[in-house]
């Protein structure tokens, strides 16, 4: 998966429905401050931690902005990755250099004792996380440049092949 093209949409799941005549796909409706977005979930959609999605759950859904989308309202995207989260959290997906600074200098990570460093399916990741795309769950940042945070969770999205 090309993580560089993924665009986030953060909101609350309002509905999960089966796609008619298609038992393997589901439609998830997410309400955001800007309106409603529909996401098609396939068996290939990566759900962080293999969490079962439910109505009322805050999530950040990522779709591939380089793919065509139908010109309909509400917008409908194919979800590549869904990150369930807490109400008070922000989730970001960026490439972080080995020094744990985002390649675009938008964030610097300070790993604390309570920071979970995991693989997408929830297993412990025991190597240094830098030099990878990281999905970072955090609540507050400093006002420095770049902003710094001690995240609650880091999910390491290892490069394939």
C-alpha positions as a LaTeX table, in Angstrom:
\begin{tabular}{lrrr}
\hline
Residue & $x$ (\AA) & $y$ (\AA) & $z$ (\AA) \\
\hline
Unk1 & 0.00 & 0.00 & 0.00 \\
Unk2 & 1.27 & 3.44 & $-0.88$ \\
Unk3 & 0.80 & 5.34 & 2.38 \\
Unk4 & 1.85 & 8.67 & 0.81 \\
Unk5 & $-1.45$ & 8.93 & $-1.08$ \\
Unk6 & $-3.69$ & 8.24 & 1.91 \\
Unk7 & $-5.98$ & 11.07 & 2.98 \\
Unk8 & $-7.65$ & 11.07 & 6.43 \\
Unk9 & $-11.28$ & 11.71 & 7.33 \\
Unk10 & $-12.01$ & 11.86 & 11.07 \\
Unk11 & $-15.47$ & 11.47 & 12.51 \\
Unk12 & $-17.99$ & 9.26 & 14.28 \\
Unk13 & $-19.42$ & 6.08 & 12.78 \\
Unk14 & $-23.16$ & 6.66 & 12.33 \\
Unk15 & $-24.09$ & 3.52 & 10.40 \\
Unk16 & $-22.63$ & 0.22 & 9.23 \\
Unk17 & $-24.57$ & $-1.64$ & 6.55 \\
Unk18 & $-24.16$ & $-4.62$ & 4.29 \\
Unk19 & $-23.74$ & $-3.89$ & 0.61 \\
Unk20 & $-26.74$ & $-5.40$ & $-1.25$ \\
Unk21 & $-25.90$ & $-8.74$ & $-2.90$ \\
Unk22 & $-22.30$ & $-8.55$ & $-1.60$ \\
Unk23 & $-21.59$ & $-10.36$ & 1.66 \\
Unk24 & $-17.88$ & $-9.47$ & 1.73 \\
Unk25 & $-18.18$ & $-5.67$ & 1.69 \\
Unk26 & $-19.74$ & $-3.17$ & 4.06 \\
Unk27 & $-20.61$ & 0.51 & 3.85 \\
Unk28 & $-19.61$ & 2.63 & 6.85 \\
Unk29 & $-21.12$ & 6.10 & 7.20 \\
Unk30 & $-18.92$ & 8.58 & 9.09 \\
Unk31 & $-20.22$ & 11.94 & 10.28 \\
Unk32 & $-17.63$ & 14.74 & 10.40 \\
Unk33 & $-17.92$ & 18.45 & 11.21 \\
Unk34 & $-17.98$ & 18.98 & 7.41 \\
Unk35 & $-20.77$ & 16.47 & 6.70 \\
Unk36 & $-21.24$ & 12.80 & 5.92 \\
Unk37 & $-18.75$ & 10.50 & 4.18 \\
Unk38 & $-19.37$ & 6.90 & 3.14 \\
Unk39 & $-16.57$ & 4.36 & 3.13 \\
Unk40 & $-16.65$ & 1.00 & 1.36 \\
Unk41 & $-14.90$ & $-1.62$ & 3.48 \\
Unk42 & $-13.55$ & $-4.69$ & 1.71 \\
Unk43 & $-11.80$ & $-7.73$ & 3.16 \\
Unk44 & $-8.55$ & $-5.90$ & 2.28 \\
Unk45 & $-9.32$ & $-2.82$ & 4.39 \\
Unk46 & $-6.79$ & $-2.63$ & 7.22 \\
Unk47 & $-8.56$ & $-2.07$ & 10.55 \\
Unk48 & $-5.94$ & $-1.18$ & 13.16 \\
Unk49 & $-5.84$ & $-3.71$ & 15.98 \\
Unk50 & $-8.44$ & $-5.86$ & 14.17 \\
Unk51 & $-11.02$ & $-3.88$ & 16.16 \\
Unk52 & $-14.67$ & $-4.58$ & 15.44 \\
Unk53 & $-16.22$ & $-1.32$ & 14.27 \\
Unk54 & $-19.48$ & $-0.16$ & 15.87 \\
Unk55 & $-21.90$ & 2.73 & 15.68 \\
Unk56 & $-20.81$ & 5.73 & 17.78 \\
Unk57 & $-17.11$ & 4.88 & 17.55 \\
Unk58 & $-14.71$ & 7.74 & 16.69 \\
Unk59 & $-12.43$ & 6.77 & 13.79 \\
Unk60 & $-10.06$ & 8.16 & 11.25 \\
Unk61 & $-10.63$ & 6.51 & 7.88 \\
Unk62 & $-7.96$ & 6.81 & 5.20 \\
Unk63 & $-8.64$ & 6.60 & 1.47 \\
Unk64 & $-6.30$ & 6.69 & $-1.52$ \\
Unk65 & $-6.65$ & 10.18 & $-2.98$ \\
Unk66 & $-5.02$ & 9.06 & $-6.25$ \\
Unk67 & $-7.96$ & 6.76 & $-7.10$ \\
Unk68 & $-11.06$ & 7.97 & $-8.92$ \\
Unk69 & $-14.22$ & 8.46 & $-6.83$ \\
Unk70 & $-17.82$ & 8.73 & $-8.00$ \\
Unk71 & $-19.18$ & 12.28 & $-8.14$ \\
Unk72 & $-22.04$ & 11.71 & $-5.70$ \\
Unk73 & $-23.21$ & 13.13 & $-2.41$ \\
Unk74 & $-22.41$ & 12.12 & 0.20 \\
Unk75 & $-18.88$ & 11.32 & $-0.99$ \\
Unk76 & $-18.07$ & 7.63 & $-1.19$ \\
Unk77 & $-14.51$ & 6.36 & $-0.87$ \\
Unk78 & $-12.86$ & 2.96 & $-0.68$ \\
Unk79 & $-11.33$ & 2.75 & 2.80 \\
Unk80 & $-7.73$ & 1.55 & 2.76 \\
Unk81 & $-7.16$ & 1.87 & 6.52 \\
Unk82 & $-9.38$ & 2.62 & 9.51 \\
Unk83 & $-7.95$ & 3.73 & 12.85 \\
Unk84 & $-10.39$ & 3.46 & 15.78 \\
Unk85 & $-9.55$ & 6.15 & 18.35 \\
Unk86 & $-10.56$ & 7.86 & 21.57 \\
Unk87 & $-12.66$ & 11.04 & 21.63 \\
Unk88 & $-9.77$ & 13.20 & 22.86 \\
Unk89 & $-7.19$ & 11.94 & 20.35 \\
Unk90 & $-5.69$ & 12.96 & 17.06 \\
Unk91 & $-4.38$ & 10.39 & 14.61 \\
Unk92 & $-1.77$ & 11.19 & 11.99 \\
Unk93 & $-0.11$ & 9.05 & 9.33 \\
Unk94 & 3.30 & 10.27 & 8.23 \\
Unk95 & 6.75 & 9.01 & 7.33 \\
Unk96 & 9.00 & 9.55 & 10.34 \\
Unk97 & 12.76 & 9.70 & 9.98 \\
Unk98 & 14.98 & 7.67 & 12.32 \\
Unk99 & 15.10 & 10.66 & 14.73 \\
Unk100 & 11.27 & 10.38 & 15.00 \\
Unk101 & 10.65 & 13.69 & 13.23 \\
Unk102 & 8.04 & 13.60 & 10.48 \\
Unk103 & 9.55 & 14.01 & 7.01 \\
Unk104 & 7.43 & 17.15 & 6.55 \\
Unk105 & 8.53 & 18.48 & 10.00 \\
Unk106 & 4.91 & 18.54 & 11.16 \\
Unk107 & 5.55 & 16.54 & 14.36 \\
Unk108 & 8.34 & 15.15 & 16.54 \\
Unk109 & 7.74 & 12.08 & 18.71 \\
Unk110 & 9.04 & 11.51 & 22.22 \\
Unk111 & 8.48 & 7.89 & 23.16 \\
Unk112 & 7.52 & 7.56 & 26.81 \\
Unk113 & 7.28 & 4.54 & 29.09 \\
Unk114 & 3.52 & 4.35 & 28.50 \\
Unk115 & 3.78 & 4.63 & 24.69 \\
Unk116 & 2.65 & 1.44 & 22.97 \\
Unk117 & 4.63 & 0.62 & 19.82 \\
Unk118 & 2.70 & $-1.97$ & 17.83 \\
Unk119 & 2.17 & $-3.62$ & 14.46 \\
Unk120 & $-1.17$ & $-3.05$ & 12.70 \\
Unk121 & $-2.68$ & $-6.23$ & 14.18 \\
Unk122 & $-1.78$ & $-5.19$ & 17.74 \\
Unk123 & 1.45 & $-7.14$ & 18.30 \\
Unk124 & 4.37 & $-5.49$ & 20.10 \\
Unk125 & 6.97 & $-3.93$ & 17.79 \\
Unk126 & 10.38 & $-4.27$ & 19.39 \\
Unk127 & 12.66 & $-2.44$ & 16.91 \\
Unk128 & 13.19 & 1.32 & 16.68 \\
Unk129 & 10.08 & 2.67 & 14.88 \\
Unk130 & 11.80 & 5.48 & 12.93 \\
Unk131 & 12.43 & 5.14 & 9.21 \\
Unk132 & 8.84 & 3.96 & 8.59 \\
Unk133 & 5.36 & 5.25 & 8.02 \\
Unk134 & 3.84 & 5.58 & 11.47 \\
Unk135 & 0.23 & 5.91 & 12.52 \\
Unk136 & 0.47 & 8.03 & 15.66 \\
Unk137 & $-2.24$ & 8.45 & 18.32 \\
Unk138 & $-1.72$ & 11.54 & 20.51 \\
Unk139 & $-3.63$ & 14.15 & 22.51 \\
Unk140 & $-1.48$ & 17.24 & 23.07 \\
Unk141 & 1.56 & 18.85 & 21.48 \\
Unk142 & 4.02 & 21.55 & 22.43 \\
Unk143 & 4.02 & 24.90 & 20.64 \\
Unk144 & 7.58 & 24.36 & 19.45 \\
Unk145 & 8.63 & 24.01 & 15.81 \\
Unk146 & 8.11 & 21.22 & 15.02 \\
Unk147 & 5.45 & 20.48 & 17.62 \\
Unk148 & 6.39 & 17.61 & 19.94 \\
Unk149 & 4.23 & 14.97 & 21.55 \\
Unk150 & 4.50 & 11.84 & 23.65 \\
Unk151 & 2.03 & 9.58 & 21.85 \\
Unk152 & $-0.22$ & 7.02 & 23.52 \\
Unk153 & 0.26 & 4.59 & 20.65 \\
Unk154 & 2.43 & 4.24 & 17.56 \\
Unk155 & 1.49 & 1.72 & 14.89 \\
Unk156 & 4.43 & 0.88 & 12.62 \\
Unk157 & 3.38 & 0.33 & 9.02 \\
Unk158 & 6.30 & $-1.68$ & 7.69 \\
Unk159 & 7.11 & $-1.47$ & 4.01 \\
Unk160 & 6.07 & $-4.51$ & 2.02 \\
Unk161 & 8.80 & $-6.22$ & 0.00 \\
\hline
\end{tabular}
